[in-house]
Amino acid sequence: MNDPNGFSYYNGLFHMFYQYHPYNAVWGPMHWGHAVSKDLLRWEYKPVALAPDEFYDSFGCFSGTAIEDEDGNHFLIYTGVMSRTQADGTKKEYQQQCVAIGDGENYTKYESNPVISTSQIPEGFSVLDFRDPKIWKGTDGDYRCIIGAKDKDDKGQILQYRSKDGFHWRFVNVFVGNDGNYGKMWECPDFFLLDGKAVVIVNPQNMLAEGFEYNNGNNTLCIIGDYDEGTDTFIPQICHSIDYGIDFYAPETAEGSDGRRILIGWMQNWDNSSEHDIHDPYFGQMSLPREIRIIDDRLYQFPIKELEALRRDCVEYRDVLLDDETGEIVLKGIEGRTIDFEVEIYPDDIDDMYDKVTISMAKNDTFHTDFIFRPRESVVKIDREFSESRRAPVYQREAEISNKEGILKARFILDRYSVEVFIEDGRQVMTATIPTELDAQGISFAAIGKAKMNVVKYILHEDELCLYS
Ligand code: FRU
């Protein structure tokens, strides 16, 4: 699987569709897999919702979104990719937007697909890179749709379309432009209002790294700004990365019945996706659902509160001393691979700042994944070089935290083959998958200099969860 698709709350359930190749564990003609959940933790798989079986999507049913229409139907909009033979005999893949209507279980493609065809792409924009529609309904009752696109200079842009009924669309404007600073093709846009601001999430390909902010390659950005529905305009103000780890891409958001905005991302990255063994039983997984908020002009992320109901067997330590003499320590009961633990690290003496703290997870005699904090630079790093990978894809990434007094607060959620670290109460998140064998359950702590630490750890009790088997 890759991107989440059609993530929405419909008829009392969260629906999560996803880019899916059912026949093996490598990318192939895309289908929409489908799962539903009441609490975002226990998921029930449903039959595949869309397969590439029409002339206009024969190359794949690419990403898209979902909404409930006036008649109470579940309305899916996705990118149909088709191959067309050119005059010179070569083939090109065209991308157009298509609709399917369903009841939460079965979906039927609209008979006059595509609803936004290549003829509606403005002059100069690519017909090969026009994908991943995000649909919403304005307060005036009209549908809006934004679509990832690429202009003639290879710069990613977001195009906006508008419709009365969801089937007949007209081009409105370039919703968000990109002068080339933010990578090339822009994939999987999202848009919503939250905490008095308007937020665009977008995934540029081929970005250049910029300090701690963006890494090279495919990125996920959030652009915070203002929106004027009357003129269909978005005014961007602030832009930052959504995840500072290694594996997080193409998230979608949904609003729950209680008004929370929940974000889920594909917990992988394209640069690593060809590095796995094709005989693996699966490839690709989703991040934890995260509640998002805008606080002080930043997007904050919190593991959904439902997760707390799975916590068992609290183990707590306070004011543990870490220094060169204690060396690497393990704390009884602090271990495991399906756990939720929080650490607070602080200097033993503010006038004698320590140099470094290392937390090693998923550890046995051979393997470990490290989270390192260097307080003098306020930098954290995730490093999975020794996590049992036999290839050499990207294995580490750094982020700068806001605290400048040597204090770090971080919540770690390990879910067997992944680590998600929520830093400074959700101000930053670092996500990474790890291939480490499951008997590597250990956790150790070490410091250079004198640091102190509080730790609280829970097992995440997974008996009732729907697990891959
Ligand atoms: C993003 C993406 C989308 C596309 C889908 C194809 O990861 O490239 O732009 O719709 O994956 O699987």
CSV table of C-alpha atoms and ligand atoms in Angstrom, one decimal:
chain,number,residue,atom,x,y,z
A,1,MET,CA,0.0,0.0,0.0
A,2,ASN,CA,0.9,3.6,-0.3
A,3,ASP,CA,-1.1,6.8,0.1
A,4,PRO,CA,-4.1,7.0,2.3
A,5,ASN,CA,-7.2,7.9,0.2
A,6,GLY,CA,-10.7,9.0,0.8
A,7,PHE,CA,-10.1,9.4,4.5
A,8,SER,CA,-13.5,10.5,5.8
A,9,TYR,CA,-16.1,10.0,8.5
A,10,TYR,CA,-19.3,8.6,6.9
A,11,ASN,CA,-22.3,7.0,8.3
A,12,GLY,CA,-20.8,6.6,11.8
A,13,LEU,CA,-17.5,5.1,10.7
A,14,PHE,CA,-14.1,6.4,9.7
A,15,HIS,CA,-13.3,5.1,6.1
A,16,MET,CA,-9.8,4.7,5.1
A,17,PHE,CA,-9.1,3.8,1.5
A,18,TYR,CA,-5.5,3.4,0.3
A,19,GLN,CA,-3.4,3.0,-2.8
A,20,TYR,CA,-3.1,-0.7,-3.1
A,21,HIS,CA,-1.6,-3.3,-5.4
A,22,PRO,CA,-3.3,-6.5,-4.3
A,23,TYR,CA,-1.1,-9.0,-6.2
A,24,ASN,CA,2.3,-8.5,-4.6
A,25,ALA,CA,4.3,-6.2,-2.4
A,26,VAL,CA,5.6,-3.9,-5.0
A,27,TRP,CA,3.8,-0.9,-6.6
A,28,GLY,CA,1.6,-1.9,-9.6
A,29,PRO,CA,-1.7,-0.8,-11.2
A,30,MET,CA,-3.3,1.0,-8.3
A,31,HIS,CA,-6.6,-0.2,-6.7
A,32,TRP,CA,-8.3,1.5,-3.7
A,33,GLY,CA,-8.1,-0.8,-0.7
A,34,HIS,CA,-10.7,-0.1,1.9
A,35,ALA,CA,-11.0,-0.4,5.7
A,36,VAL,CA,-13.4,1.0,8.3
A,37,SER,CA,-13.1,1.8,12.0
A,38,LYS,CA,-15.1,3.3,14.8
A,39,ASP,CA,-12.2,4.4,16.9
A,40,LEU,CA,-9.3,4.8,14.4
A,41,LEU,CA,-7.4,1.9,16.1
A,42,ARG,CA,-9.4,-1.2,15.3
A,43,TRP,CA,-9.8,-1.5,11.6
A,44,GLU,CA,-12.0,-3.9,9.6
A,45,TYR,CA,-11.0,-4.6,6.0
A,46,LYS,CA,-13.7,-4.3,3.3
A,47,PRO,CA,-13.6,-5.4,-0.3
A,48,VAL,CA,-11.4,-3.4,-2.7
A,49,ALA,CA,-13.5,-0.3,-3.6
A,50,LEU,CA,-12.0,0.6,-6.9
A,51,ALA,CA,-10.0,-1.4,-9.5
A,52,PRO,CA,-8.4,-0.1,-12.7
A,53,ASP,CA,-11.0,-1.7,-15.0
A,54,GLU,CA,-12.2,1.2,-17.2
A,55,PHE,CA,-10.5,2.7,-20.3
A,56,TYR,CA,-10.0,6.0,-18.4
A,57,ASP,CA,-8.3,4.4,-15.3
A,58,SER,CA,-6.8,1.3,-16.9
A,59,PHE,CA,-3.3,2.4,-15.8
A,60,GLY,CA,-4.4,2.9,-12.2
A,61,CYS,CA,-6.9,4.5,-9.8
A,62,PHE,CA,-4.6,7.0,-8.2
A,63,SER,CA,-5.1,9.0,-5.0
A,64,GLY,CA,-8.2,11.1,-4.2
A,65,THR,CA,-10.6,12.1,-1.4
A,66,ALA,CA,-14.2,11.5,-0.3
A,67,ILE,CA,-17.2,13.5,0.9
A,68,GLU,CA,-20.8,12.8,1.7
A,69,ASP,CA,-23.1,14.3,-1.0
A,70,GLU,CA,-26.6,15.9,-0.6
A,71,ASP,CA,-28.3,12.5,-1.1
A,72,GLY,CA,-26.2,10.8,1.7
A,73,ASN,CA,-24.0,8.9,-0.7
A,74,HIS,CA,-20.3,8.4,-0.2
A,75,PHE,CA,-18.8,10.4,-3.1
A,76,LEU,CA,-15.2,9.5,-4.1
A,77,ILE,CA,-13.1,11.6,-6.4
A,78,TYR,CA,-9.8,10.1,-7.7
A,79,THR,CA,-7.3,10.3,-10.5
A,80,GLY,CA,-7.9,7.9,-13.4
A,81,VAL,CA,-4.6,7.3,-15.3
A,82,MET,CA,-4.8,6.0,-18.9
A,83,SER,CA,-2.2,5.4,-21.5
A,84,ARG,CA,-2.6,7.0,-24.9
A,85,THR,CA,-0.7,6.2,-28.0
A,86,GLN,CA,0.8,9.3,-29.6
A,87,ALA,CA,1.2,10.1,-33.3
A,88,ASP,CA,4.8,8.9,-33.2
A,89,GLY,CA,3.7,5.5,-31.7
A,90,THR,CA,5.0,6.2,-28.2
A,91,LYS,CA,2.7,6.0,-25.2
A,92,LYS,CA,1.9,8.7,-22.7
A,93,GLU,CA,0.0,8.5,-19.4
A,94,TYR,CA,-2.8,11.0,-19.0
A,95,GLN,CA,-4.2,11.9,-15.6
A,96,GLN,CA,-7.8,12.9,-15.2
A,97,GLN,CA,-10.3,13.2,-12.3
A,98,CYS,CA,-13.0,10.6,-12.0
A,99,VAL,CA,-16.0,10.0,-9.6
A,100,ALA,CA,-17.4,6.9,-7.9
A,101,ILE,CA,-20.5,6.8,-5.7
A,102,GLY,CA,-21.1,4.3,-3.0
A,103,ASP,CA,-22.8,3.4,0.3
A,104,GLY,CA,-19.7,2.7,2.4
A,105,GLU,CA,-19.4,-0.8,1.1
A,106,ASN,CA,-19.9,-0.9,-2.7
A,107,TYR,CA,-18.9,1.8,-5.1
A,108,THR,CA,-19.9,2.4,-8.7
A,109,LYS,CA,-17.9,4.6,-11.1
A,110,TYR,CA,-19.8,7.5,-12.7
A,111,GLU,CA,-20.8,6.6,-16.3
A,112,SER,CA,-19.5,9.9,-17.8
A,113,ASN,CA,-16.0,9.8,-16.2
A,114,PRO,CA,-13.7,11.6,-16.3
A,115,VAL,CA,-15.3,14.6,-14.7
A,116,ILE,CA,-12.3,16.9,-15.0
A,117,SER,CA,-10.4,15.9,-18.2
A,118,THR,CA,-7.1,17.0,-19.7
A,119,SER,CA,-9.0,19.6,-21.8
A,120,GLN,CA,-9.8,21.5,-18.6
A,121,ILE,CA,-6.1,21.9,-17.7
A,122,PRO,CA,-4.9,25.5,-18.2
A,123,GLU,CA,-2.5,26.2,-21.0
A,124,GLY,CA,1.1,25.1,-20.4
A,125,PHE,CA,0.3,22.7,-17.5
A,126,SER,CA,1.3,19.1,-17.8
A,127,VAL,CA,-1.3,16.5,-18.7
A,128,LEU,CA,0.9,13.8,-17.2
A,129,ASP,CA,1.1,15.3,-13.8
A,130,PHE,CA,-2.5,16.3,-12.8
A,131,ARG,CA,-3.6,14.3,-9.9
A,132,ASP,CA,-4.9,13.7,-6.4
A,133,PRO,CA,-8.1,15.7,-6.1
A,134,LYS,CA,-9.2,17.0,-2.7
A,135,ILE,CA,-12.9,17.9,-2.6
A,136,TRP,CA,-14.8,19.9,0.0
A,137,LYS,CA,-18.1,21.8,0.0
A,138,GLY,CA,-18.2,25.6,0.6
A,139,THR,CA,-20.6,27.3,2.9
A,140,ASP,CA,-22.4,28.6,-0.3
A,141,GLY,CA,-23.1,24.9,-1.2
A,142,ASP,CA,-20.7,24.7,-4.1
A,143,TYR,CA,-18.1,22.0,-4.3
A,144,ARG,CA,-14.4,23.0,-4.6
A,145,CYS,CA,-11.6,20.7,-5.7
A,146,ILE,CA,-7.9,21.3,-5.6
A,147,ILE,CA,-5.6,19.2,-7.7
A,148,GLY,CA,-1.8,18.7,-7.7
A,149,ALA,CA,-0.3,19.9,-11.0
A,150,LYS,CA,3.0,21.0,-12.7
A,151,ASP,CA,3.5,24.1,-14.9
A,152,LYS,CA,5.6,24.4,-18.0
A,153,ASP,CA,8.7,25.2,-16.0
A,154,ASP,CA,8.3,21.9,-14.0
A,155,LYS,CA,7.2,23.7,-10.8
A,156,GLY,CA,4.5,22.1,-8.7
A,157,GLN,CA,1.2,24.1,-8.3
A,158,ILE,CA,-2.2,23.5,-7.0
A,159,LEU,CA,-5.1,24.1,-9.4
A,160,GLN,CA,-8.7,24.9,-8.1
A,161,TYR,CA,-11.9,23.8,-9.7
A,162,ARG,CA,-15.5,24.5,-8.7
A,163,SER,CA,-18.8,22.7,-9.3
A,164,LYS,CA,-22.5,22.9,-8.3
A,165,ASP,CA,-23.1,19.1,-8.4
A,166,GLY,CA,-19.7,17.4,-8.2
A,167,PHE,CA,-19.9,16.2,-11.8
A,168,HIS,CA,-19.5,19.4,-13.9
A,169,TRP,CA,-16.5,21.4,-13.0
A,170,ARG,CA,-14.9,24.7,-14.1
A,171,PHE,CA,-11.4,25.9,-13.6
A,172,VAL,CA,-11.1,28.7,-11.0
A,173,ASN,CA,-7.5,29.6,-10.3
A,174,VAL,CA,-4.0,28.5,-9.2
A,175,PHE,CA,-4.9,28.0,-5.5
A,176,VAL,CA,-1.4,27.9,-4.3
A,177,GLY,CA,1.6,28.8,-6.5
A,178,ASN,CA,5.2,27.7,-6.1
A,179,ASP,CA,8.1,29.8,-7.5
A,180,GLY,CA,10.3,26.7,-7.6
A,181,ASN,CA,11.6,27.0,-4.0
A,182,TYR,CA,9.3,24.1,-2.9
A,183,GLY,CA,10.3,21.3,-5.2
A,184,LYS,CA,8.8,20.1,-8.5
A,185,MET,CA,5.5,18.2,-8.9
A,186,TRP,CA,3.1,18.8,-6.0
A,187,GLU,CA,1.2,15.7,-5.0
A,188,CYS,CA,-1.7,15.0,-2.7
A,189,PRO,CA,-2.9,18.4,-1.6
A,190,ASP,CA,-5.3,18.8,1.3
A,191,PHE,CA,-7.1,21.9,2.5
A,192,PHE,CA,-9.1,22.6,5.7
A,193,LEU,CA,-9.9,25.3,8.2
A,194,LEU,CA,-8.6,24.8,11.7
A,195,ASP,CA,-8.3,27.0,14.8
A,196,GLY,CA,-9.1,30.2,12.9
A,197,LYS,CA,-6.5,29.6,10.1
A,198,ALA,CA,-6.6,28.0,6.7
A,199,VAL,CA,-4.2,25.1,6.1
A,200,VAL,CA,-2.9,23.5,2.9
A,201,ILE,CA,-0.9,20.3,3.1
A,202,VAL,CA,1.0,19.4,0.1
A,203,ASN,CA,3.7,16.9,-0.9
A,204,PRO,CA,6.4,18.3,-3.3
A,205,GLN,CA,8.7,15.9,-5.1
A,206,ASN,CA,12.4,16.6,-5.7
A,207,MET,CA,13.0,19.2,-3.0
A,208,LEU,CA,16.3,20.6,-2.0
A,209,ALA,CA,17.2,20.3,1.7
A,210,GLU,CA,17.0,23.6,3.7
A,211,GLY,CA,18.6,23.6,7.1
A,212,PHE,CA,16.6,21.4,9.4
A,213,GLU,CA,13.4,22.2,7.6
A,214,TYR,CA,13.1,20.1,4.5
A,215,ASN,CA,15.0,17.0,3.5
A,216,ASN,CA,16.0,16.2,0.0
A,217,GLY,CA,13.5,14.2,-2.0
A,218,ASN,CA,9.8,14.0,-1.4
A,219,ASN,CA,8.4,16.1,1.5
A,220,THR,CA,5.2,16.9,3.3
A,221,LEU,CA,4.6,20.5,4.0
A,222,CYS,CA,1.9,22.5,5.7
A,223,ILE,CA,1.2,26.0,4.6
A,224,ILE,CA,-0.7,28.0,7.1
A,225,GLY,CA,-2.6,31.1,5.8
A,226,ASP,CA,-5.9,32.8,5.3
A,227,TYR,CA,-8.8,31.9,3.0
A,228,ASP,CA,-11.5,34.0,1.4
A,229,GLU,CA,-14.3,31.8,0.2
A,230,GLY,CA,-16.0,34.7,-1.7
A,231,THR,CA,-13.0,35.0,-4.0
A,232,ASP,CA,-11.8,31.4,-3.7
A,233,THR,CA,-8.4,32.6,-2.6
A,234,PHE,CA,-5.8,31.3,-0.2
A,235,ILE,CA,-3.1,33.6,1.1
A,236,PRO,CA,-0.1,31.6,2.3
A,237,GLN,CA,1.8,32.9,5.4
A,238,ILE,CA,3.9,30.2,7.0
A,239,CYS,CA,5.4,27.0,5.7
A,240,HIS,CA,7.0,24.2,7.6
A,241,SER,CA,7.6,20.4,7.4
A,242,ILE,CA,5.0,18.1,9.0
A,243,ASP,CA,7.4,15.3,10.0
A,244,TYR,CA,11.1,15.5,10.6
A,245,GLY,CA,11.7,11.7,10.5
A,246,ILE,CA,12.3,9.4,7.6
A,247,ASP,CA,9.0,7.8,6.7
A,248,PHE,CA,6.0,10.0,6.3
A,249,TYR,CA,4.3,11.1,3.1
A,250,ALA,CA,1.0,12.0,1.4
A,251,PRO,CA,-1.1,12.3,4.6
A,252,GLU,CA,-4.9,13.0,4.4
A,253,THR,CA,-7.1,14.5,7.1
A,254,ALA,CA,-10.7,13.8,8.1
A,255,GLU,CA,-13.0,15.6,10.5
A,256,GLY,CA,-14.6,13.3,13.1
A,257,SER,CA,-18.1,13.8,14.4
A,258,ASP,CA,-16.7,15.6,17.4
A,259,GLY,CA,-15.0,18.2,15.2
A,260,ARG,CA,-11.4,16.9,15.7
A,261,ARG,CA,-9.2,17.0,12.6
A,262,ILE,CA,-7.3,13.7,12.3
A,263,LEU,CA,-4.3,13.2,10.1
A,264,ILE,CA,-2.9,9.9,8.9
A,265,GLY,CA,0.1,9.5,6.6
A,266,TRP,CA,1.8,6.8,4.6
A,267,MET,CA,4.6,5.6,6.9
A,268,GLN,CA,7.2,5.2,4.1
A,269,ASN,CA,9.1,7.2,1.6
A,270,TRP,CA,9.5,6.6,-2.1
A,271,ASP,CA,13.3,6.7,-2.0
A,272,ASN,CA,13.3,3.6,0.2
A,273,SER,CA,10.4,1.8,-1.3
A,274,SER,CA,12.3,-0.3,-3.8
A,275,GLU,CA,14.7,-1.4,-1.1
A,276,HIS,CA,12.6,-4.2,0.5
A,277,ASP,CA,12.5,-7.8,-0.3
A,278,ILE,CA,9.7,-8.5,-2.8
A,279,HIS,CA,8.9,-11.7,-1.0
A,280,ASP,CA,7.9,-9.7,2.1
A,281,PRO,CA,4.2,-10.5,2.8
A,282,TYR,CA,3.4,-6.8,2.7
A,283,PHE,CA,5.0,-3.4,2.1
A,284,GLY,CA,3.7,0.0,3.4
A,285,GLN,CA,1.8,0.9,6.5
A,286,MET,CA,0.0,3.9,7.9
A,287,SER,CA,1.1,6.2,10.7
A,288,LEU,CA,-0.8,6.5,13.9
A,289,PRO,CA,-3.8,8.7,13.5
A,290,ARG,CA,-2.9,12.1,14.9
A,291,GLU,CA,-5.1,14.9,16.1
A,292,ILE,CA,-3.9,18.2,14.7
A,293,ARG,CA,-4.2,21.7,15.9
A,294,ILE,CA,-2.8,25.1,14.9
A,295,ILE,CA,-1.0,26.6,17.9
A,296,ASP,CA,1.1,29.8,17.6
A,297,ASP,CA,1.1,29.5,13.8
A,298,ARG,CA,2.4,26.0,13.8
A,299,LEU,CA,0.8,22.6,13.1
A,300,TYR,CA,0.9,20.5,16.2
A,301,GLN,CA,0.2,16.7,16.2
A,302,PHE,CA,-1.0,14.5,19.0
A,303,PRO,CA,-1.5,10.8,19.0
A,304,ILE,CA,-5.3,10.4,19.1
A,305,LYS,CA,-6.6,10.2,22.6
A,306,GLU,CA,-8.2,6.7,22.0
A,307,LEU,CA,-4.7,5.3,22.2
A,308,GLU,CA,-4.7,6.0,25.9
A,309,ALA,CA,-7.4,3.3,26.4
A,310,LEU,CA,-4.8,0.7,25.2
A,311,ARG,CA,-2.3,1.7,27.9
A,312,ARG,CA,-1.5,-1.0,30.5
A,313,ASP,CA,1.1,-1.7,33.2
A,314,CYS,CA,2.5,1.8,33.9
A,315,VAL,CA,6.2,1.8,34.9
A,316,GLU,CA,7.6,5.1,36.1
A,317,TYR,CA,11.0,6.4,37.1
A,318,ARG,CA,11.9,9.9,38.3
A,319,ASP,CA,15.1,11.9,38.5
A,320,VAL,CA,17.3,9.1,37.1
A,321,LEU,CA,20.9,10.2,36.8
A,322,LEU,CA,22.7,9.6,33.5
A,323,ASP,CA,26.3,10.4,33.3
A,324,ASP,CA,29.7,9.0,32.2
A,325,GLU,CA,30.1,7.0,35.3
A,326,THR,CA,26.7,5.3,35.2
A,327,GLY,CA,27.4,4.5,31.5
A,328,GLU,CA,24.6,2.9,29.5
A,329,ILE,CA,21.7,1.9,31.7
A,330,VAL,CA,18.6,-0.1,31.4
A,331,LEU,CA,15.6,0.3,33.6
A,332,LYS,CA,13.6,-2.6,34.7
A,333,GLY,CA,10.2,-2.7,32.9
A,334,ILE,CA,11.3,-0.1,30.3
A,335,GLU,CA,11.3,-2.2,27.2
A,336,GLY,CA,9.0,-3.6,24.4
A,337,ARG,CA,8.0,-3.0,20.8
A,338,THR,CA,4.3,-2.0,21.3
A,339,ILE,CA,4.7,0.6,23.9
A,340,ASP,CA,4.0,4.3,24.6
A,341,PHE,CA,6.7,6.0,26.7
A,342,GLU,CA,7.5,9.5,27.6
A,343,VAL,CA,10.8,11.0,28.7
A,344,GLU,CA,11.8,14.3,30.1
A,345,ILE,CA,15.5,15.0,30.1
A,346,TYR,CA,17.0,18.0,31.9
A,347,PRO,CA,20.5,19.1,33.1
A,348,ASP,CA,21.5,18.0,36.5
A,349,ASP,CA,23.1,21.4,36.9
A,350,ILE,CA,22.1,24.2,34.5
A,351,ASP,CA,25.7,25.7,34.8
A,352,ASP,CA,27.2,22.4,33.7
A,353,MET,CA,25.3,21.5,30.5
A,354,TYR,CA,25.6,17.9,29.4
A,355,ASP,CA,26.7,17.1,25.8
A,356,LYS,CA,24.4,14.3,24.7
A,357,VAL,CA,21.8,11.8,25.7
A,358,THR,CA,21.2,8.7,23.6
A,359,ILE,CA,18.0,6.5,23.9
A,360,SER,CA,18.5,3.2,22.1
A,361,MET,CA,15.3,1.3,21.2
A,362,ALA,CA,14.4,-2.0,19.6
A,363,LYS,CA,17.7,-3.2,20.9
A,364,ASN,CA,19.4,-6.5,21.3
A,365,ASP,CA,23.1,-7.5,21.2
A,366,THR,CA,23.3,-6.6,17.5
A,367,PHE,CA,20.6,-4.1,16.6
A,368,HIS,CA,19.3,-0.8,17.9
A,369,THR,CA,17.6,2.4,16.7
A,370,ASP,CA,18.8,5.6,18.4
A,371,PHE,CA,17.2,8.8,19.4
A,372,ILE,CA,19.9,11.3,20.3
A,373,PHE,CA,19.6,14.7,21.9
A,374,ARG,CA,22.5,17.3,21.8
A,375,PRO,CA,21.3,20.1,24.2
A,376,ARG,CA,24.1,22.5,23.3
A,377,GLU,CA,22.7,22.7,19.7
A,378,SER,CA,19.1,21.9,20.7
A,379,VAL,CA,19.2,19.2,18.0
A,380,VAL,CA,17.5,15.8,18.1
A,381,LYS,CA,18.4,13.0,15.7
A,382,ILE,CA,16.8,9.7,14.8
A,383,ASP,CA,19.3,7.1,13.6
A,384,ARG,CA,18.3,3.6,12.3
A,385,GLU,CA,21.7,2.6,10.8
A,386,PHE,CA,21.8,-0.4,13.0
A,387,SER,CA,18.2,-1.4,12.8
A,388,GLU,CA,18.9,-4.6,10.7
A,389,SER,CA,18.6,-3.0,7.2
A,390,ARG,CA,20.9,-4.7,4.7
A,391,ARG,CA,20.6,-1.7,2.3
A,392,ALA,CA,21.9,1.8,2.7
A,393,PRO,CA,19.0,4.1,2.2
A,394,VAL,CA,18.5,7.3,4.2
A,395,TYR,CA,19.0,6.2,7.8
A,396,GLN,CA,19.1,9.4,9.9
A,397,ARG,CA,17.5,12.8,10.2
A,398,GLU,CA,17.8,15.7,12.5
A,399,ALA,CA,15.5,18.4,13.9
A,400,GLU,CA,16.0,21.6,15.9
A,401,ILE,CA,13.8,21.9,19.0
A,402,SER,CA,12.6,25.1,20.5
A,403,ASN,CA,13.9,24.6,24.1
A,404,LYS,CA,17.4,26.2,24.6
A,405,GLU,CA,17.9,25.1,28.2
A,406,GLY,CA,18.7,21.5,27.7
A,407,ILE,CA,15.2,20.3,28.4
A,408,LEU,CA,13.6,17.8,26.1
A,409,LYS,CA,10.2,16.3,26.4
A,410,ALA,CA,9.4,13.5,24.0
A,411,ARG,CA,6.8,10.8,23.7
A,412,PHE,CA,7.7,7.6,21.8
A,413,ILE,CA,5.2,5.2,20.3
A,414,LEU,CA,6.7,2.0,19.1
A,415,ASP,CA,4.4,-0.2,17.1
A,416,ARG,CA,6.4,-3.2,16.2
A,417,TYR,CA,8.1,-2.1,13.0
A,418,SER,CA,7.9,1.7,13.6
A,419,VAL,CA,8.8,4.5,15.9
A,420,GLU,CA,6.9,7.8,16.1
A,421,VAL,CA,8.4,10.5,18.4
A,422,PHE,CA,6.2,13.4,19.4
A,423,ILE,CA,8.5,16.1,20.6
A,424,GLU,CA,7.7,19.1,22.8
A,425,ASP,CA,4.0,18.2,23.1
A,426,GLY,CA,3.5,17.6,19.4
A,427,ARG,CA,5.4,20.6,18.1
A,428,GLN,CA,7.5,18.3,16.0
A,429,VAL,CA,7.2,14.6,15.1
A,430,MET,CA,9.8,12.2,13.8
A,431,THR,CA,8.6,9.0,12.2
A,432,ALA,CA,10.6,6.0,11.0
A,433,THR,CA,10.0,2.4,10.2
A,434,ILE,CA,12.4,-0.2,11.4
A,435,PRO,CA,13.0,-3.7,10.0
A,436,THR,CA,14.4,-5.0,13.3
A,437,GLU,CA,13.4,-8.5,14.4
A,438,LEU,CA,10.8,-8.4,17.1
A,439,ASP,CA,12.9,-10.1,19.8
A,440,ALA,CA,14.9,-6.9,19.9
A,441,GLN,CA,12.8,-5.5,22.8
A,442,GLY,CA,15.4,-3.6,24.8
A,443,ILE,CA,15.7,0.1,25.6
A,444,SER,CA,18.8,1.7,27.1
A,445,PHE,CA,19.8,5.3,28.1
A,446,ALA,CA,23.2,6.9,28.2
A,447,ALA,CA,24.6,10.4,28.6
A,448,ILE,CA,27.9,12.3,28.0
A,449,GLY,CA,27.9,14.8,30.8
A,450,LYS,CA,25.4,14.8,33.6
A,451,ALA,CA,21.7,14.7,32.8
A,452,LYS,CA,18.6,13.7,34.7
A,453,MET,CA,15.5,12.0,33.3
A,454,ASN,CA,11.9,11.1,34.1
A,455,VAL,CA,10.4,8.2,32.3
A,456,VAL,CA,6.8,6.9,32.2
A,457,LYS,CA,6.0,3.8,30.1
A,458,TYR,CA,2.9,1.8,29.2
A,459,ILE,CA,2.4,-1.3,27.2
A,460,LEU,CA,-0.1,-0.8,24.4
A,461,HIS,CA,-2.4,-3.7,24.9
A,462,GLU,CA,-3.1,-5.0,21.4
A,463,ASP,CA,-5.3,-8.1,22.0
A,464,GLU,CA,-8.4,-6.6,20.4
A,465,LEU,CA,-6.7,-4.8,17.5
A,466,CYS,CA,-7.1,-6.0,14.0
A,467,LEU,CA,-3.6,-7.2,13.3
A,468,TYR,CA,-1.9,-8.3,10.2
A,469,SER,CA,-1.3,-12.1,10.3
B,1,FRU,C1,2.0,9.9,-4.0
B,1,FRU,C2,1.5,9.4,-5.3
B,1,FRU,C3,0.3,10.1,-5.8
B,1,FRU,C4,-0.4,9.2,-6.8
B,1,FRU,C5,-0.1,7.9,-6.1
B,1,FRU,C6,0.1,6.7,-7.0
B,1,FRU,O1,2.6,9.0,-3.2
B,1,FRU,O2,2.6,9.4,-6.3
B,1,FRU,O3,0.6,11.4,-6.4
B,1,FRU,O4,-1.7,9.4,-6.9
B,1,FRU,O5,1.0,8.0,-5.3
B,1,FRU,O6,0.1,5.5,-6.3
